Short mmCIF file of C-alpha atoms (C1' of nucleotides) in Angstrom, two decimals:
data_model
loop_
_atom_site.label_atom_id
_atom_site.label_comp_id
_atom_site.label_asym_id
_atom_site.label_seq_id
_atom_site.Cartn_x
_atom_site.Cartn_y
_atom_site.Cartn_z
CA UNK A 1 79.72 69.47 120.05
CA UNK A 2 82.36 71.61 118.40
CA UNK A 3 85.88 72.30 119.59
CA UNK A 4 88.40 69.89 121.09
CA UNK A 5 86.47 69.09 124.25
CA UNK A 6 87.18 71.42 127.21
CA UNK A 7 88.50 70.11 130.56
CA UNK A 8 85.01 69.01 131.52
CA UNK A 9 85.02 66.70 134.52
CA UNK A 10 81.45 65.35 134.24
CA UNK A 11 80.80 63.02 137.16
CA UNK A 12 83.47 62.29 139.72
CA UNK A 13 85.16 59.12 138.66
CA UNK A 14 83.81 59.42 135.15
CA UNK A 15 87.34 59.17 133.90
CA UNK A 16 88.24 56.45 136.35
CA UNK A 17 91.69 55.08 136.84
CA UNK A 18 93.78 54.53 133.72
CA UNK A 19 93.16 50.81 133.20
CA UNK A 20 92.97 49.15 136.58
CA UNK A 21 89.27 49.25 137.32
CA UNK A 22 89.42 45.65 138.42
CA UNK A 23 87.66 45.71 141.71
CA UNK A 24 87.10 49.24 142.97
CA UNK A 25 83.59 50.66 142.97
CA UNK A 26 84.34 54.09 141.50
CA UNK A 27 87.24 56.44 142.11
CA UNK A 28 86.32 59.94 143.17
CA UNK A 29 87.04 62.92 140.95
CA UNK A 30 89.99 65.30 141.24
CA UNK A 31 88.56 67.28 144.16
CA UNK A 32 86.26 70.19 143.35
CA UNK A 33 86.41 73.62 144.77
CA UNK A 34 84.24 74.03 147.87
CA UNK A 35 81.46 75.97 146.19
CA UNK A 36 81.49 73.66 143.21
CA UNK A 37 81.11 70.60 145.39
CA UNK A 38 78.30 72.24 147.30
CA UNK A 39 76.48 73.12 144.13
CA UNK A 40 77.04 69.67 142.76
CA UNK A 41 75.18 67.97 145.57
CA UNK A 42 72.50 70.64 145.49
CA UNK A 43 71.98 69.98 141.80
CA UNK A 44 71.80 66.23 142.23
CA UNK A 45 69.30 66.59 145.04
CA UNK A 46 67.19 69.02 143.07
CA UNK A 47 67.30 66.79 140.01
CA UNK A 48 66.38 63.72 142.01
CA UNK A 49 63.49 65.54 143.59
CA UNK A 50 62.19 66.96 140.33
CA UNK A 51 62.50 63.59 138.66
CA UNK A 52 60.35 62.00 141.32
CA UNK A 53 57.66 64.54 140.51
CA UNK A 54 57.77 64.85 136.74
CA UNK A 55 59.60 61.78 135.52
CA UNK A 56 63.06 61.59 134.01
CA UNK A 57 61.84 62.37 130.50
CA UNK A 58 60.42 65.74 131.56
CA UNK A 59 63.46 66.86 133.48
CA UNK A 60 64.76 70.13 132.07
CA UNK A 61 68.14 71.57 132.77
CA UNK A 62 66.73 74.99 133.49
CA UNK A 63 64.29 73.59 136.02
CA UNK A 64 67.09 71.73 137.79
CA UNK A 65 69.24 74.84 137.80
CA UNK A 66 66.62 77.13 139.28
CA UNK A 67 65.46 74.48 141.76
CA UNK A 68 69.02 74.26 142.99
CA UNK A 69 69.32 78.04 143.02
CA UNK A 70 72.13 78.26 140.48
CA UNK A 71 72.45 79.38 136.88
CA UNK A 72 71.99 77.11 133.92
CA UNK A 73 75.60 77.44 132.89
CA UNK A 74 76.65 75.88 136.17
CA UNK A 75 74.72 72.70 135.48
CA UNK A 76 76.39 72.29 132.12
CA UNK A 77 79.82 73.11 133.50
CA UNK A 78 79.43 70.39 136.11
CA UNK A 79 77.81 67.60 134.13
CA UNK A 80 78.68 68.42 130.55
CA UNK A 81 75.21 67.82 129.19
CA UNK A 82 71.84 66.46 130.10
CA UNK A 83 72.98 62.89 129.66
CA UNK A 84 75.90 63.54 131.97
CA UNK A 85 73.54 64.68 134.68
CA UNK A 86 71.32 61.63 134.26
CA UNK A 87 74.33 59.33 134.35
CA UNK A 88 75.50 60.99 137.54
CA UNK A 89 72.09 60.36 139.08
CA UNK A 90 72.25 56.77 137.95
CA UNK A 91 75.77 56.28 139.23
CA UNK A 92 74.64 57.31 142.62
CA UNK A 93 71.96 54.63 142.66
CA UNK A 94 74.36 52.01 141.42
CA UNK A 95 76.60 52.23 144.44
CA UNK A 96 74.31 49.84 146.29
CA UNK A 97 74.33 47.34 143.48
CA UNK A 98 78.09 47.46 143.24
CA UNK A 99 78.49 47.02 146.96
CA UNK A 100 76.21 43.98 146.80
CA UNK A 101 78.23 42.05 144.28
CA UNK A 102 81.69 43.28 145.26
CA UNK A 103 81.56 42.96 149.01
CA UNK A 104 78.08 41.75 149.94
CA UNK A 105 76.91 38.39 151.31
CA UNK A 106 76.53 35.24 149.19
CA UNK A 107 75.31 34.20 146.74
CA UNK A 108 76.16 37.54 145.12
CA UNK A 109 79.23 38.42 147.11
CA UNK A 110 82.72 36.92 147.12
CA UNK A 111 81.94 34.15 149.58
CA UNK A 112 80.17 31.95 147.07
CA UNK A 113 81.52 29.80 144.21
CA UNK A 114 81.90 31.68 140.94
CA UNK A 115 79.20 29.83 139.04
CA UNK A 116 76.72 30.45 141.80
CA UNK A 117 77.56 34.13 141.86
CA UNK A 118 77.11 34.27 138.13
CA UNK A 119 73.68 32.70 138.36
CA UNK A 120 72.68 35.12 141.06
CA UNK A 121 74.03 38.14 139.22
CA UNK A 122 71.55 37.99 136.32
CA UNK A 123 68.30 38.34 138.23
CA UNK A 124 69.84 41.06 140.37
CA UNK A 125 70.82 43.02 137.29
CA UNK A 126 67.51 42.49 135.56
CA UNK A 127 65.59 43.73 138.54
CA UNK A 128 67.91 46.66 138.97
CA UNK A 129 67.48 47.65 135.35
CA UNK A 130 63.74 47.28 135.57
CA UNK A 131 63.50 49.32 138.74
CA UNK A 132 65.41 52.20 137.16
CA UNK A 133 64.47 51.72 133.55
CA UNK A 134 63.02 55.18 133.22
CA UNK A 135 66.25 56.85 134.24
CA UNK A 136 68.42 54.37 132.39
CA UNK A 137 66.57 54.79 129.13
CA UNK A 138 66.46 58.55 129.48
CA UNK A 139 70.23 58.55 129.92
CA UNK A 140 70.75 56.66 126.69
CA UNK A 141 70.83 59.33 124.03
CA UNK A 142 74.15 58.18 122.67
CA UNK A 143 74.36 54.40 122.85
CA UNK A 144 78.15 54.43 122.54
CA UNK A 145 78.37 56.16 125.86
CA UNK A 146 76.86 53.32 127.83
CA UNK A 147 79.79 51.04 127.24
CA UNK A 148 82.28 53.69 128.27
CA UNK A 149 80.57 54.50 131.56
CA UNK A 150 82.50 53.12 134.56
CA UNK A 151 79.54 51.23 135.95
CA UNK A 152 79.18 49.28 132.71
CA UNK A 153 82.86 48.50 132.54
CA UNK A 154 82.78 47.28 136.11
CA UNK A 155 79.91 44.92 135.39
CA UNK A 156 81.67 43.60 132.35
CA UNK A 157 84.92 42.97 134.15
CA UNK A 158 83.05 41.31 136.96
CA UNK A 159 81.21 38.88 134.69
CA UNK A 160 84.38 38.14 132.75
CA UNK A 161 86.22 37.32 135.95
CA UNK A 162 83.43 35.08 137.19
CA UNK A 163 83.39 33.21 133.90
CA UNK A 164 87.09 32.54 134.13
CA UNK A 165 86.89 31.54 137.77
CA UNK A 166 84.12 29.15 136.81
CA UNK A 167 86.53 27.49 134.44
CA UNK A 168 84.97 28.73 131.24
CA UNK A 169 87.45 28.90 128.42
CA UNK A 170 87.13 30.76 125.15
CA UNK A 171 86.54 34.43 124.53
CA UNK A 172 85.28 35.32 127.97
CA UNK A 173 85.47 38.99 127.09
CA UNK A 174 82.80 38.68 124.43
CA UNK A 175 80.86 36.04 126.32
CA UNK A 176 80.53 38.52 129.15
CA UNK A 177 79.16 41.07 126.72
CA UNK A 178 76.65 38.53 125.48
CA UNK A 179 75.47 37.72 128.97
CA UNK A 180 75.17 41.37 129.91
CA UNK A 181 73.27 42.15 126.73
CA UNK A 182 70.41 39.96 127.91
CA UNK A 183 69.94 42.20 130.93
CA UNK A 184 69.77 45.41 128.93
CA UNK A 185 67.11 47.77 130.22
CA UNK A 186 65.62 48.43 126.81
CA UNK A 187 65.35 44.72 126.03
CA UNK A 188 63.89 43.84 129.41
CA UNK A 189 61.43 46.68 129.09
CA UNK A 190 60.42 45.56 125.63
CA UNK A 191 59.91 41.98 126.74
CA UNK A 192 58.11 42.59 130.01
CA UNK A 193 56.08 45.68 129.20
CA UNK A 194 55.84 45.64 125.42
CA UNK A 195 55.23 41.93 125.13
CA UNK A 196 53.84 41.11 128.54
CA UNK A 197 56.46 38.50 129.33
CA UNK A 198 56.81 37.63 133.02
CA UNK A 199 60.09 38.63 134.59
CA UNK A 200 60.64 35.06 135.71
CA UNK A 201 60.98 33.96 132.12
CA UNK A 202 63.72 36.48 131.48
CA UNK A 203 65.52 35.29 134.56
CA UNK A 204 65.11 31.68 133.50
CA UNK A 205 66.68 32.60 130.17
CA UNK A 206 69.67 33.98 132.03
CA UNK A 207 70.16 30.75 133.97
CA UNK A 208 69.74 28.73 130.80
CA UNK A 209 72.30 30.85 129.00
CA UNK A 210 74.80 30.61 131.84
CA UNK A 211 74.40 26.83 131.77
CA UNK A 212 74.88 26.64 128.03
CA UNK A 213 77.95 28.84 128.21
CA UNK A 214 79.51 27.32 131.29
CA UNK A 215 78.43 23.75 130.64
CA UNK A 216 80.85 23.20 127.79
CA UNK A 217 84.43 24.38 128.02
CA UNK A 218 84.65 25.38 124.35
CA UNK B 1 54.59 63.81 122.53
CA UNK B 2 51.26 64.88 123.97
CA UNK B 3 47.81 63.90 122.80
CA UNK B 4 46.54 60.50 121.69
CA UNK B 5 48.80 60.10 118.66
CA UNK B 6 47.41 61.56 115.43
CA UNK B 7 46.95 59.42 112.29
CA UNK B 8 50.64 59.74 111.55
CA UNK B 9 51.76 57.20 108.99
CA UNK B 10 55.53 57.49 109.47
CA UNK B 11 57.26 55.15 107.08
CA UNK B 12 55.30 52.94 104.74
CA UNK B 13 54.93 49.62 106.43
CA UNK B 14 55.96 51.03 109.76
CA UNK B 15 52.82 49.61 111.23
CA UNK B 16 53.17 46.36 109.34
CA UNK B 17 50.53 43.66 109.33
CA UNK B 18 48.78 42.95 112.62
CA UNK B 19 50.81 39.93 113.72
CA UNK B 20 51.75 37.93 110.66
CA UNK B 21 55.12 39.40 109.76
CA UNK B 22 56.47 35.92 109.34
CA UNK B 23 58.19 36.14 106.02
CA UNK B 24 57.30 39.30 104.14
CA UNK B 25 59.94 42.01 103.76
CA UNK B 26 57.79 45.03 104.58
CA UNK B 27 54.22 45.89 103.60
CA UNK B 28 53.70 49.20 101.87
CA UNK B 29 51.73 52.00 103.49
CA UNK B 30 48.10 52.83 102.81
CA UNK B 31 48.74 54.71 99.56
CA UNK B 32 49.61 58.40 99.80
CA UNK B 33 48.14 61.19 97.79
CA UNK B 34 50.08 61.95 94.62
CA UNK B 35 51.79 65.10 95.91
CA UNK B 36 52.53 63.54 99.26
CA UNK B 37 54.22 60.54 97.63
CA UNK B 38 56.24 62.83 95.43
CA UNK B 39 57.38 64.89 98.37
CA UNK B 40 58.21 61.78 100.32
CA UNK B 41 60.73 60.55 97.78
CA UNK B 42 62.09 64.06 97.35
CA UNK B 43 62.64 64.28 101.08
CA UNK B 44 64.36 60.93 101.31
CA UNK B 45 66.64 61.81 98.45
CA UNK B 46 67.48 65.19 99.91
CA UNK B 47 68.12 63.62 103.32
CA UNK B 48 70.31 60.93 101.85
CA UNK B 49 72.27 63.49 99.92
CA UNK B 50 72.73 65.84 102.87
CA UNK B 51 73.73 62.97 105.10
CA UNK B 52 76.47 62.00 102.72
CA UNK B 53 77.85 65.51 103.00
CA UNK B 54 77.43 66.39 106.65
CA UNK B 55 76.96 63.09 108.44
CA UNK B 56 73.82 61.73 110.03
CA UNK B 57 74.42 63.50 113.30
CA UNK B 58 74.41 66.93 111.66
CA UNK B 59 71.27 66.39 109.65
CA UNK B 60 68.71 69.02 110.54
CA UNK B 61 65.05 68.79 109.67
CA UNK B 62 64.97 72.31 108.33
CA UNK B 63 67.89 71.64 106.00
CA UNK B 64 66.20 68.54 104.63
CA UNK B 65 62.98 70.45 104.13
CA UNK B 66 64.50 73.31 102.22
CA UNK B 67 66.76 71.02 100.22
CA UNK B 68 63.68 69.14 99.12
CA UNK B 69 61.87 72.41 98.44
CA UNK B 70 59.10 71.90 100.98
CA UNK B 71 58.16 73.38 104.33
CA UNK B 72 59.35 71.99 107.62
CA UNK B 73 55.86 70.99 108.66
CA UNK B 74 55.71 68.62 105.71
CA UNK B 75 58.72 66.66 106.90
CA UNK B 76 57.19 66.16 110.31
CA UNK B 77 53.82 65.26 108.87
CA UNK B 78 55.41 62.57 106.76
CA UNK B 79 57.90 61.04 109.15
CA UNK B 80 56.58 61.99 112.57
CA UNK B 81 59.91 63.12 113.94
CA UNK B 82 63.60 63.13 113.24
CA UNK B 83 63.99 59.54 114.32
CA UNK B 84 61.18 58.55 111.98
CA UNK B 85 63.02 60.08 109.07
CA UNK B 86 66.25 58.32 109.97
CA UNK B 87 64.44 55.01 110.36
CA UNK B 88 62.88 55.49 106.95
CA UNK B 89 66.31 56.06 105.46
CA UNK B 90 67.55 52.96 107.21
CA UNK B 91 64.60 50.88 106.14
CA UNK B 92 65.40 51.68 102.59
CA UNK B 93 68.91 50.35 102.96
CA UNK B 94 67.72 47.25 104.73
CA UNK B 95 65.70 46.01 101.80
CA UNK B 96 68.82 44.48 100.32
CA UNK B 97 69.73 42.72 103.52
CA UNK B 98 66.25 41.33 103.87
CA UNK B 99 66.21 40.13 100.30
CA UNK B 100 69.52 38.38 100.91
CA UNK B 101 68.37 36.25 103.78
CA UNK B 102 64.76 35.77 102.75
CA UNK B 103 65.15 34.88 99.10
CA UNK B 104 68.84 35.07 98.26
CA UNK B 105 71.33 32.31 97.48
CA UNK B 106 72.90 30.01 100.08
CA UNK B 107 74.34 29.99 102.61
CA UNK B 108 72.16 32.93 103.67
CA UNK B 109 69.04 32.12 101.68
CA UNK B 110 66.50 29.33 102.06
CA UNK B 111 68.43 26.74 100.06
CA UNK B 112 70.85 25.94 102.85
CA UNK B 113 70.39 23.96 106.09
CA UNK B 114 69.15 26.03 109.00
CA UNK B 115 72.29 25.81 111.08
CA UNK B 116 74.41 26.90 108.17
CA UNK B 117 72.13 29.85 107.51
CA UNK B 118 72.34 30.81 111.14
CA UNK B 119 76.12 30.76 111.07
CA UNK B 120 76.15 32.88 107.95
CA UNK B 121 73.62 35.35 109.30
CA UNK B 122 75.82 36.71 112.07
CA UNK B 123 78.71 38.05 110.02
CA UNK B 124 76.28 39.48 107.51
CA UNK B 125 74.45 41.36 110.23
CA UNK B 126 77.61 42.53 111.92
CA UNK B 127 78.99 43.93 108.69
CA UNK B 128 75.68 45.54 107.86
CA UNK B 129 75.53 47.21 111.24
CA UNK B 130 79.10 48.38 110.97
CA UNK B 131 78.59 49.77 107.48
CA UNK B 132 75.62 51.83 108.60
CA UNK B 133 76.53 52.39 112.19
CA UNK B 134 76.40 56.14 111.88
CA UNK B 135 72.82 56.14 110.69
CA UNK B 136 71.78 53.34 113.00
CA UNK B 137 73.15 55.02 116.08
CA UNK B 138 71.72 58.37 115.08
CA UNK B 139 68.31 56.76 114.76
CA UNK B 140 68.47 55.42 118.29
CA UNK B 141 67.19 58.23 120.43
CA UNK B 142 64.58 56.09 122.10
CA UNK B 143 65.97 52.57 122.62
CA UNK B 144 62.50 51.09 123.04
CA UNK B 145 61.71 51.96 119.48
CA UNK B 146 64.34 49.69 117.99
CA UNK B 147 62.58 46.56 119.08
CA UNK B 148 59.26 47.74 117.67
CA UNK B 149 60.62 48.60 114.24
CA UNK B 150 59.55 46.06 111.60
CA UNK B 151 63.09 45.33 110.44
CA UNK B 152 64.09 44.32 113.96
CA UNK B 153 61.03 42.12 114.38
CA UNK B 154 61.76 40.45 111.10
CA UNK B 155 65.31 39.65 112.12
CA UNK B 156 64.13 38.27 115.39
CA UNK B 157 61.49 36.06 113.84
CA UNK B 158 64.01 34.86 111.30
CA UNK B 159 66.58 33.82 113.90
CA UNK B 160 63.93 32.20 116.03
CA UNK B 161 62.71 30.15 113.10
CA UNK B 162 66.21 29.09 112.16
CA UNK B 163 66.90 28.00 115.71
CA UNK B 164 63.80 25.83 115.73
CA UNK B 165 64.54 24.40 112.33
CA UNK B 166 68.01 23.57 113.56
CA UNK B 167 66.41 21.48 116.27
CA UNK B 168 67.22 23.79 119.14
CA UNK B 169 64.79 23.39 122.01
CA UNK B 170 64.23 25.74 124.88
CA UNK B 171 63.19 29.37 124.87
CA UNK B 172 64.08 30.11 121.25
CA UNK B 173 62.39 33.48 121.50
CA UNK B 174 64.84 34.74 124.08
CA UNK B 175 67.77 32.86 122.60
CA UNK B 176 67.14 34.74 119.37
CA UNK B 177 67.25 38.00 121.28
CA UNK B 178 70.53 36.97 122.84
CA UNK B 179 72.08 36.14 119.50
CA UNK B 180 70.89 39.36 117.94
CA UNK B 181 72.16 41.38 120.87
CA UNK B 182 75.71 40.40 120.00
CA UNK B 183 75.34 42.09 116.61
CA UNK B 184 74.09 45.37 118.04
CA UNK B 185 75.60 48.36 116.25
CA UNK B 186 76.55 50.15 119.45
CA UNK B 187 78.29 47.07 120.83
CA UNK B 188 80.10 46.31 117.59
CA UNK B 189 81.18 49.91 117.34
CA UNK B 190 82.41 49.92 120.90
CA UNK B 191 84.40 46.74 120.40
CA UNK B 192 85.92 47.46 117.01
CA UNK B 193 86.45 51.21 117.20
CA UNK B 194 86.54 51.93 120.93
CA UNK B 195 88.60 48.89 121.84
CA UNK B 196 90.34 48.14 118.57
CA UNK B 197 89.08 44.60 118.33
CA UNK B 198 89.26 43.04 114.86
CA UNK B 199 85.92 42.32 113.25
CA UNK B 200 86.91 38.70 112.80
CA UNK B 201 86.95 38.20 116.52
CA UNK B 202 83.39 39.44 116.82
CA UNK B 203 82.35 37.11 114.05
CA UNK B 204 84.16 34.21 115.71
CA UNK B 205 82.23 34.97 118.88
CA UNK B 206 79.00 34.65 116.90
CA UNK B 207 79.96 31.22 115.59
CA UNK B 208 81.05 30.13 119.02
CA UNK B 209 77.80 31.29 120.54
CA UNK B 210 75.73 29.55 117.88
CA UNK B 211 77.64 26.36 118.58
CA UNK B 212 77.14 26.63 122.32
CA UNK B 213 73.46 27.29 121.89
CA UNK B 214 72.76 24.75 119.17
CA UNK B 215 75.18 22.13 120.43
CA UNK B 216 73.11 21.13 123.40
CA UNK B 217 69.36 20.67 123.09
CA UNK B 218 68.58 22.09 126.50
"C1'" DG C 1 32.85 69.76 84.33
"C1'" DG C 2 31.94 71.23 89.06
"C1'" DC C 3 31.51 70.32 94.24
"C1'" DC C 4 33.27 68.98 98.48
"C1'" DC C 5 36.14 67.34 102.03
"C1'" DA C 6 39.87 65.16 103.66
"C1'" DA C 7 44.49 65.37 103.33
"C1'" DC C 8 48.31 68.15 102.54
"C1'" DC C 9 51.26 72.30 102.80
"C1'" DG C 10 54.01 76.03 104.91
"C1'" DG C 11 56.14 78.80 108.01
"C1'" DA C 12 55.38 81.37 112.32
"C1'" DC C 13 55.88 80.00 116.91
"C1'" DC C 14 57.49 77.66 121.27
"C1'" DG C 15 60.40 75.22 124.52
"C1'" DA C 16 64.57 73.22 125.75
"C1'" DA C 17 69.58 72.01 124.97
"C1'" DG C 18 73.86 73.78 124.66
"C1'" DT C 19 77.32 77.96 124.03
"C1'" DC C 20 79.70 82.28 125.26
"C1'" DC C 21 81.84 85.63 127.74
"C1'" DG C 22 82.16 89.17 131.25
"C1'" DT C 23 82.09 88.95 136.34
"C1'" DT C 24 82.94 86.88 140.84
"C1'" DT C 25 85.38 84.06 144.16
"C1'" DA C 26 87.90 80.22 146.44
"C1'" DA C 27 92.35 79.09 147.83
"C1'" DA C 28 97.40 78.93 147.23
"C1'" DG C 29 101.58 81.54 147.59
"C1'" DT C 30 104.22 85.65 149.68
"C1'" DA D 1 96.59 90.20 155.38
"C1'" DC D 2 97.37 90.99 150.19
"C1'" DT D 3 97.98 89.52 145.51
"C1'" DT D 4 97.15 86.48 141.99
"C1'" DT D 5 95.11 83.16 139.12
"C1'" DA D 6 92.57 79.43 137.74
"C1'" DA D 7 88.22 77.97 138.42
"C1'" DA D 8 83.31 78.75 138.97
"C1'" DC D 9 79.26 81.48 138.12
"C1'" DG D 10 75.11 83.35 135.63
"C1'" DG D 11 72.18 84.53 132.22
"C1'" DA D 12 71.68 86.25 127.56
"C1'" DC D 13 71.97 84.11 123.09
"C1'" DT D 14 71.80 80.62 119.32
"C1'" DT D 15 70.08 76.53 117.28
"C1'" DC D 16 67.06 72.98 116.45
"C1'" DG D 17 63.23 69.73 117.25
"C1'" DG D 18 58.43 69.73 117.37
"C1'" DT D 19 53.61 72.02 117.27
"C1'" DC D 20 49.77 74.76 115.36
"C1'" DC D 21 46.59 76.52 112.39
"C1'" DG D 22 45.00 79.07 108.42
"C1'" DG D 23 45.32 78.44 103.53
"C1'" DT D 24 45.66 75.20 99.40
"C1'" DT D 25 44.81 71.13 96.54
"C1'" DG D 26 44.16 66.36 94.95
"C1'" DG D 27 40.66 63.28 93.61
"C1'" DG D 28 36.26 60.78 94.47
"C1'" DC D 29 31.36 61.71 93.38
"C1'" DC D 30 27.31 63.78 91.35
#
DNA sequence: GGCCCAACCGGACCGAAGTCCGTTTAAAGT
DNA sequence: ACTTTAAACGGACTTCGGTCCGGTTGGGCC
């Protein structure tokens, strides 16, 4: 929290390419030393295992460290902080999602018309967020961080591109943010669990919103 | 975190009425004992003062306690946890905002047509969130909590009502959530600070979104 | 005015996040 | 194979949020 931020690599690809994250899933980090790489996977496995047992909220750094057979300092060196570790775990699970909408089959993948892909993207996201809401919410100590994370930027770029391909004019950048906001894990959790709303209604709202946004051309 | 939740009053009005929070700013708590009430205001003042000096992120419970001349246990008894204290501080600042759109002059207050009020509400919210973003973001440890807080519910109900009064049909409940999501402090901060976007553009996006949503009647 | 109990108070105590620094080691160059 | 150096390692240490429980006090009631 103090000092001018040490080297600190966090997750591989956390820094990403300079500005060209247009269509690549996630660039790998700058190559770790052999032992570091080994420990990294050990730590992620241990964390994943512990989380399955105790839940993401009860995951302690010390427990992860000793389960992986390393010291606590190592965990912090690798992931920066607790949130960094959780984000790394999350990133790993997001690879499948990214593959689905970047290179998968229609209607999500590139072989479908843009508007159709956009419609299909919402429910996919909502379900993904719901399935991992525990981890996602646990990883959200600093809200600012979520927008900076590569996975989030990728989603945003993707939606923005689809909007443009669908012929939507106007501020597609902010429209994409609006659309994505409706799939936020905290919101979905609040609606479905806290207020007992069926998931179908949330999905219907997505389709409705896409129609309202794409229907007119500003 | 364990146990079946003690009495724990948190902020006055934190619990709010059962379900009728339609138009009241915020009900007061169940009347504290004289010394408790005195300490409560002392604590809020001390916290507010310390925050001005060190920033919300560096506010420690112990510092607040000793600055107010009470023990640490007292702070936790009164506000439940750190987040509770921050929310109480925030609630205090929100009174003005609530007064403005519940009983204030047009175009925000009740003497203007619904659609006009809706248009005016966005920029007001965005500026409010930006002005207090430090406190707001610091208070957001558990994202689920933000939707349960009375101030958030009030905003939501307000927008939903305005939408209906403006003749918008469809799922106004979720549309209101969508609109409010675009004024989220973390998002606004990310856009304006992290990406250098002018505030006017965010406000323009609000107006555009209101038009797109209200333009068609589903 | 005096009694009683529920609510309040305080600060010792605990657990976990994050820091620090002396030691060890991978791997690149000679 | 040997040296060198930047990186990685580990665990003691600090700080802070949150809990606990014995002692104190406000205020309704007789």
